[in-house]
Coordinates of C-alpha atoms and ligand atoms in Angstrom, one line a residue:
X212 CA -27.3 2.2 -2.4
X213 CA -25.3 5.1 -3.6
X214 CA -22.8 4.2 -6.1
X215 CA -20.2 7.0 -5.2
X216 CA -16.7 5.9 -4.9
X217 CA -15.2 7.9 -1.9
X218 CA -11.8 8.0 -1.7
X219 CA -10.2 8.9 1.9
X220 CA -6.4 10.2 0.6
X221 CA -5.5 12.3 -2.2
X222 CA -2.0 11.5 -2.3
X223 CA -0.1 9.1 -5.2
X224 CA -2.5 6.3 -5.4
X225 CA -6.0 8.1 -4.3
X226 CA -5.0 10.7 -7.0
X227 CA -4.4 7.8 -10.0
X228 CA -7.4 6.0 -8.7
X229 CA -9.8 9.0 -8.3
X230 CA -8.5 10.3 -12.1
X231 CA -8.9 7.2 -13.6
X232 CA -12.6 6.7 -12.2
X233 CA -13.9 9.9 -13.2
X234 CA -12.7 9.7 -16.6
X235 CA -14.5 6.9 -16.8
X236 CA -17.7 8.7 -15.9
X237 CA -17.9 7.1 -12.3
X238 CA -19.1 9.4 -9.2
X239 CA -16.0 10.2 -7.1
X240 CA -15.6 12.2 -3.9
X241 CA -12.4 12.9 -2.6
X242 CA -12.0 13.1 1.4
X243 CA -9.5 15.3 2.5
X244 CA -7.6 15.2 6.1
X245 CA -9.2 19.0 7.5
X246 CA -10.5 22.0 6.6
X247 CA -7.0 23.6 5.5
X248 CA -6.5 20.8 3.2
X249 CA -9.3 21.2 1.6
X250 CA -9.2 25.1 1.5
X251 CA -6.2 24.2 -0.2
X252 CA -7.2 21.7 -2.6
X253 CA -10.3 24.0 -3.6
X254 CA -7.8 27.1 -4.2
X255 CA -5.5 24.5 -6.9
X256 CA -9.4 23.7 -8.4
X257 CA -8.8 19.8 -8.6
X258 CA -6.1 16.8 -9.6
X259 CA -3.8 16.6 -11.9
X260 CA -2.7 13.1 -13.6
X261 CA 0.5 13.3 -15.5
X262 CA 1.0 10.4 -17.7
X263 CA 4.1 10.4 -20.0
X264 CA 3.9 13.9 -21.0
X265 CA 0.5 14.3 -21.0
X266 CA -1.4 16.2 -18.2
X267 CA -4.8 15.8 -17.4
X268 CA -6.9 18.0 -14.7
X269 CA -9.7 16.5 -13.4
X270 CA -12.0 18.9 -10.6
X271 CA -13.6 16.3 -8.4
X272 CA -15.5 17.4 -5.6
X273 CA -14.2 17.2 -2.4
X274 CA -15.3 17.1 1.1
X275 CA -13.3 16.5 4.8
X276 CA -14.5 13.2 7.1
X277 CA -16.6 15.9 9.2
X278 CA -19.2 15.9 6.4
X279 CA -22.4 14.3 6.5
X280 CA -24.4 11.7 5.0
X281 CA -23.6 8.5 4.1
X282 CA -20.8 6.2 2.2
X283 CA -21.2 2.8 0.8
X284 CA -18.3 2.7 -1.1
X285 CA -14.7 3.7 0.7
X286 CA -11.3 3.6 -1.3
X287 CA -8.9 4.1 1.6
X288 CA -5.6 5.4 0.2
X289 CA -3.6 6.7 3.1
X290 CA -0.7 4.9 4.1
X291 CA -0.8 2.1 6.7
X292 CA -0.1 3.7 9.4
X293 CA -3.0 6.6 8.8
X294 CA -5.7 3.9 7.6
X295 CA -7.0 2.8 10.8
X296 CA -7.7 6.2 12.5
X297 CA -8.7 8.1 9.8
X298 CA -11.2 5.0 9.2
X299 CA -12.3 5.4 12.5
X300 CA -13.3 9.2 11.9
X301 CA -15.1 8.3 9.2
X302 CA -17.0 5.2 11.0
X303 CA -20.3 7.0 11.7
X304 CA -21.2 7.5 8.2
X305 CA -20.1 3.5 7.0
X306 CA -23.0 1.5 7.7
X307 CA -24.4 -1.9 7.7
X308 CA -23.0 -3.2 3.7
X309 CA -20.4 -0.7 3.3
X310 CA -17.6 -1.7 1.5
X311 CA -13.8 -0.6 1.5
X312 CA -11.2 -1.4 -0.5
X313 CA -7.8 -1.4 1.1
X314 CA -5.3 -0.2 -1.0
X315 CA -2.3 -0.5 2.1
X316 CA 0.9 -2.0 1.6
X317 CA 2.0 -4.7 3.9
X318 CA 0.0 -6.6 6.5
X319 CA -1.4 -5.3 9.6
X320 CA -3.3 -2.4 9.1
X321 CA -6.0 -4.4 7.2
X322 CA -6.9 -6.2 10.5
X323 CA -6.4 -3.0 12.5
X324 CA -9.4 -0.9 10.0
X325 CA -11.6 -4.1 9.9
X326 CA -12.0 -3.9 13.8
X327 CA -13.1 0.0 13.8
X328 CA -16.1 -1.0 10.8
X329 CA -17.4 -4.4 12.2
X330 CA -20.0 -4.6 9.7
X331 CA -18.8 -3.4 6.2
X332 CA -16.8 -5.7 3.9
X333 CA -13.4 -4.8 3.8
X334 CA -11.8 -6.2 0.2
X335 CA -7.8 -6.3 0.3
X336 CA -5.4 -4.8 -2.4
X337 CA -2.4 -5.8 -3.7
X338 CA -0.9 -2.9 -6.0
X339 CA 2.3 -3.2 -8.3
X340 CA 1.5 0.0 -10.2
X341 CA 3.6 2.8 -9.0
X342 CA 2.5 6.7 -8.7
X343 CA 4.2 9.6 -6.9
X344 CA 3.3 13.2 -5.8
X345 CA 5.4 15.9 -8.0
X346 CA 3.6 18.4 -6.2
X347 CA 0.0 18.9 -3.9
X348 CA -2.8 17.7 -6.0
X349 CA -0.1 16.7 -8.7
X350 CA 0.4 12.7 -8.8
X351 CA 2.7 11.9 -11.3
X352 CA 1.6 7.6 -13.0
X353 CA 5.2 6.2 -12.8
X354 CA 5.5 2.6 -13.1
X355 CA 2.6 0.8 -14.9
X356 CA 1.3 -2.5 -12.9
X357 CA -1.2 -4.7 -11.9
X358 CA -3.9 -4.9 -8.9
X359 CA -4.7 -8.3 -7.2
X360 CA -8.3 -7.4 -4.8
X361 CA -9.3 -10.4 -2.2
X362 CA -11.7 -10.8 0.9
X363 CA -10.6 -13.3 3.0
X364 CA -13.9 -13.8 4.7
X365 CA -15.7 -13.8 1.4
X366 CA -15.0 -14.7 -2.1
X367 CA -18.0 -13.3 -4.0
X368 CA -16.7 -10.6 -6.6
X369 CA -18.1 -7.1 -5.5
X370 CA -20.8 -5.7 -7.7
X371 CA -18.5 -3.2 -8.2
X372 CA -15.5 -4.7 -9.6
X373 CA -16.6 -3.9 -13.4
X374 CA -16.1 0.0 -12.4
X375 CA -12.2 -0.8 -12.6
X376 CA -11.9 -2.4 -15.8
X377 CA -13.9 0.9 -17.2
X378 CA -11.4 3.0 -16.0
X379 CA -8.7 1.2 -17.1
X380 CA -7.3 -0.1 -13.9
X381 CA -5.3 -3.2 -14.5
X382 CA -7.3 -5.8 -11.7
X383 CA -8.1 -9.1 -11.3
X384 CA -10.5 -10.8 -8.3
X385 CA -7.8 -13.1 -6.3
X386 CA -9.1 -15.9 -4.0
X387 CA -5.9 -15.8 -1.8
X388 CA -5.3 -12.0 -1.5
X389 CA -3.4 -13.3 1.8
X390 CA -1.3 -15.3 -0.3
X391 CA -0.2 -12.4 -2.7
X392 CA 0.3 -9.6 0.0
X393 CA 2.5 -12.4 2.4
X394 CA 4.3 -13.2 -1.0
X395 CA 5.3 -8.9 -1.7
X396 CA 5.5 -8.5 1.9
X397 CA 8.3 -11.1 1.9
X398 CA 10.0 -9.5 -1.2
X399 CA 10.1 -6.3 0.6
X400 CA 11.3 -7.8 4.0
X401 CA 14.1 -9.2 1.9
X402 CA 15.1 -6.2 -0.1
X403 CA 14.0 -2.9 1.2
X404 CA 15.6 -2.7 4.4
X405 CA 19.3 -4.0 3.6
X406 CA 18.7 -1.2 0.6
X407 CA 18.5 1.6 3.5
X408 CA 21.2 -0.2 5.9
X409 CA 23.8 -0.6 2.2
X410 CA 22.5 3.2 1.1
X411 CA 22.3 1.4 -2.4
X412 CA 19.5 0.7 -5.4
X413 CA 18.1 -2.8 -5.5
X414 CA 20.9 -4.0 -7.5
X415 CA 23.5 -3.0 -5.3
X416 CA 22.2 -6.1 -3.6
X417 CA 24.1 -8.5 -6.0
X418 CA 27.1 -7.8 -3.9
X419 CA 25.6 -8.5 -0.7
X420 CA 23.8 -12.0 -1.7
X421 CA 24.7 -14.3 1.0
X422 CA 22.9 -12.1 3.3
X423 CA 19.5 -11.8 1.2
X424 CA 19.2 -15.5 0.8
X425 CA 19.4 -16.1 4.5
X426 CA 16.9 -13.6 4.6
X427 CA 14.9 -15.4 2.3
X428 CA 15.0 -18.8 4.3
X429 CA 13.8 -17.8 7.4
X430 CA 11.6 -15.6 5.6
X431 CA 10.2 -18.6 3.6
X432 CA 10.5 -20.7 7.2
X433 CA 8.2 -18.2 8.5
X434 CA 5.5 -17.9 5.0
X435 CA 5.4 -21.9 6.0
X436 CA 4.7 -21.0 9.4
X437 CA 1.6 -18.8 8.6
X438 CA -0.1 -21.1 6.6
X439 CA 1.3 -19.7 3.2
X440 CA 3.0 -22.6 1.8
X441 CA 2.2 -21.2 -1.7
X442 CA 3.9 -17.7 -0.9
X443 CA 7.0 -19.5 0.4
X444 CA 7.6 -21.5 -2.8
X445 CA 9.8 -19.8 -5.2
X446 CA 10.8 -17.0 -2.8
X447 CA 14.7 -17.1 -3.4
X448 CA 14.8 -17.3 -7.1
X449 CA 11.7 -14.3 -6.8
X450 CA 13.9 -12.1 -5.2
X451 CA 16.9 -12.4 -7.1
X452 CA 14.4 -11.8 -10.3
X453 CA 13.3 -8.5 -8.8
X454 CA 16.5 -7.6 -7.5
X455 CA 18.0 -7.6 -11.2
X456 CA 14.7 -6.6 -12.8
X457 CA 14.8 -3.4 -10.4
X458 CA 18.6 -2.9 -10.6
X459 CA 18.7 0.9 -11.4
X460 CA 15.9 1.4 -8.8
X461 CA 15.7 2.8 -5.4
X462 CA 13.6 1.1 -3.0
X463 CA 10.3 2.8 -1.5
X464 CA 11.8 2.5 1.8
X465 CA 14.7 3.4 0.9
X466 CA 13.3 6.9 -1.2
X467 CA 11.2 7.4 2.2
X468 CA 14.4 7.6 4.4
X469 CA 15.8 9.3 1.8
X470 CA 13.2 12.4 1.7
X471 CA 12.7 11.9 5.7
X472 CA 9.9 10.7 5.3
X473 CA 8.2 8.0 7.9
X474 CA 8.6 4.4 6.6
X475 CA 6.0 1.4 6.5
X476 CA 8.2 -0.4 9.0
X477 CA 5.8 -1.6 11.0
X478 CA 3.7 -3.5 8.9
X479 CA 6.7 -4.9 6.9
X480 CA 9.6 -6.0 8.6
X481 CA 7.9 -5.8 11.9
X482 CA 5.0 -7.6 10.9
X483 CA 7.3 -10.4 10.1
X484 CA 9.0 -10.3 13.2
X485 CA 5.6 -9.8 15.1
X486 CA 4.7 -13.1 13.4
X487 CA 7.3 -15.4 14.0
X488 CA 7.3 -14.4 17.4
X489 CA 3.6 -15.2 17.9
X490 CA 4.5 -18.7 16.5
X491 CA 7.4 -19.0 18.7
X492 CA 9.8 -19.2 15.3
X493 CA 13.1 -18.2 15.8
X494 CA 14.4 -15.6 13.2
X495 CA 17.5 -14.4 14.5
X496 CA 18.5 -12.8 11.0
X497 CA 15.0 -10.9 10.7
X498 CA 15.2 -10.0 14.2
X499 CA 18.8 -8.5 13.5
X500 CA 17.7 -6.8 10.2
X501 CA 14.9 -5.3 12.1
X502 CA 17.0 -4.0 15.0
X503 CA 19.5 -2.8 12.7
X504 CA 16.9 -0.7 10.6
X505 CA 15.0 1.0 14.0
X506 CA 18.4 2.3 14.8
X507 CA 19.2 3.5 11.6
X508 CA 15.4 5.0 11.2
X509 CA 15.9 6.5 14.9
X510 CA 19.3 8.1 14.5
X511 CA 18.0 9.7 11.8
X512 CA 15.3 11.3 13.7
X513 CA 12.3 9.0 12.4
X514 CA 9.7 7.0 13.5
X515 CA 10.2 3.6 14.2
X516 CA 7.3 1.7 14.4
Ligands
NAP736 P1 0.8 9.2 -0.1 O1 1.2 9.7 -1.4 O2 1.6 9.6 1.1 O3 -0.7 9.5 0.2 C1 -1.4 9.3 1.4 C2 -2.5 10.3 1.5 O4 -3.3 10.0 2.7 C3 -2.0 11.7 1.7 O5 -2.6 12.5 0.7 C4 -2.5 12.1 3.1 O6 -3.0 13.4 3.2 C5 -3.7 11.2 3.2 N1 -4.2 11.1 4.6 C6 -3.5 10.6 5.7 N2 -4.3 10.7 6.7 C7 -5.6 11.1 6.3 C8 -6.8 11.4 6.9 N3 -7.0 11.2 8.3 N4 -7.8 11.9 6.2 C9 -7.7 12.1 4.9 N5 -6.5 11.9 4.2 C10 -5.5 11.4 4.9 O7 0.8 7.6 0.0 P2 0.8 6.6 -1.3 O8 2.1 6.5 -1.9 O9 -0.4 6.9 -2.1 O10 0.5 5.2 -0.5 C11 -0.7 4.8 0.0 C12 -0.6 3.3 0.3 O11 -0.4 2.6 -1.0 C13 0.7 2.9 1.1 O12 0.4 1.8 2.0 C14 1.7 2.5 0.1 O13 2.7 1.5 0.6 C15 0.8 1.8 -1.0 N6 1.3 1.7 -2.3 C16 1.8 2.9 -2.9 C17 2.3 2.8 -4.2 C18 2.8 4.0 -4.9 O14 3.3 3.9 -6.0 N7 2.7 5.2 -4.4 C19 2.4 1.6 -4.9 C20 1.9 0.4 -4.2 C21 1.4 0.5 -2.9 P3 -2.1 14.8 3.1 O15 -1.9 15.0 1.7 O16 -2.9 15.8 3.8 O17 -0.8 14.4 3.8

């Protein structure tokens, strides 16, 4: 079995990822969306990594999903909302003990790319590290973090997890991945949206408390609800740490709108509200929130789901 990590997305965190591995001497493959991407991507001759002030360029092949032959070993790094289809594209060539790693905020899309690969191993990520794109091919390694990778249906550590540690990325095997990405999805539920609806950074929260801490109890009504009694614990003092540990920050929801760019709604806040609704849970301030935000997304001329 071919040892190759493929990675489907060369955008902020495919980019850190795919530098970091091949610097480390591991086979990487970049997939690329079509034929003009990758016309393009040969043309600028590879990635770059900027780190501090240091710049590194790393020319790692590249190929688009109509390719051939096959891939055991799939890094998906396209947002959630991309994941699923471009998985699907790619479906023919993932055979029986293929294995993805799922690098997608929020919850939702994980289920949605497991149905269109029935019989590889999808392992879930949980990401706090923070990268952006300065320019195509350019990623910029902005926040240093930590990466939390789970199976729900199987807690064996992949033979592959060593690979990370040899390049440096920051991991750890986690036996409730659901647990941790209920726990951030929370956080964000609680904090990224009111940061769009105030037009403020995280801290301009602090003025606006009341309202995030009865976010926080139905959100911590609904964790309960969902079997993550773990996630719930904690979750009001959690947000007012990140909230003041983030002050000066602006959200990534909030930096999306910002630059018109689609948002992650759907498998955030409307996840949540998806959820409770499923349970029959009444969460009339979510439900608000949520409204509130697919108005504010819509008059602005973006997506909403
Ligand atoms: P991003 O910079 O927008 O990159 C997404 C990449 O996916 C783009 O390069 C896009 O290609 C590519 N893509 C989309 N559809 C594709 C397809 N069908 N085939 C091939 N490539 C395709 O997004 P990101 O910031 O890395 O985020 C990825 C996920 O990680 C998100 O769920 C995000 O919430 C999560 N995350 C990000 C960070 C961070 O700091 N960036 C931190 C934690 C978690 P084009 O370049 O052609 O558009």
């Amino acid at each position: 079995m071919s040892s190759t990590w493929h990675i489907l997305g060369a955008g902020s965190l495919g980019t850190l990822w795919a530098c970091r591995l091949a610097r480390a001497g591991k086979a990487v493959r970049l997939i690329l969306r079509d034929a003009a991407r990758l016309a393009d991507y040969q043309a600028a001759g590879g990635l770059t990594l900027v780190e501090q002030d240091l710049r590194s360029h790393y020319a790692i092949p590249a190929e688009t999903c109509a390719a051939a032959g096959p891939i055991h070993r799939l890094l998906v790094a396209c947002k959630a909302y991309d994941a699923a289809l471009a998985v699907a594209r790619l479906a023919p060539r993932l055979g029986a003990g293929a294995e993805l790693v799922l690098l997608q905020n929020g919850l939702g899309s994980q289920d949605e790319v497991a149905e269109q690969v029935p019989h590889a191993r999808c392992v879930f990520a949980s990401s706090t590290e923070g990268a952006f794109r300065e320019a195509d091919w350019q990623v910029r390694f902005a926040g240093h973090g930590f990466n939390w990778l789970g199976d729900p249906a199987n807690p064996s550590v992949p033979t592959w997890f060593d690979d990370l540690q040899q390049a440096g990325i920051p991991a750890q095997w986690s036996l409730d991945i659901l647990g941790r990405l209920w726990r951030k999805l929370a956080l964000n539920c609680a904090i990224n949206p009111l940061t769009v609806l105030h037009d403020c950074p995280n801290g301009g929260l602090l003025g606006h408390l009341a309202e995030v801490n009865a976010l926080c109890d139905e959100l911590a009504e609904l964790l309960r609800r969902c079997g993550q009694p773990d996630a719930a614990s904690g979750l009001h003092e959690d947000v007012q740490r990140v909230i003041l540990a983030t002050a000066a920050n602006y959200s990534s929801m909030y930096q999306d709108v910002r630059h018109a760019r689609r948002t992650e709604i759907h498998y955030l806040l409307g996840h949540a509200c998806r959820a409770g609704r499923r349970h029959g849970l009444a969460l009339p301030k979510l439900e608000r929130l949520h409204q509130h935000l697919v108005d504010s997304l819509t008059a602005r001329g973006l997506p909403s789901a």
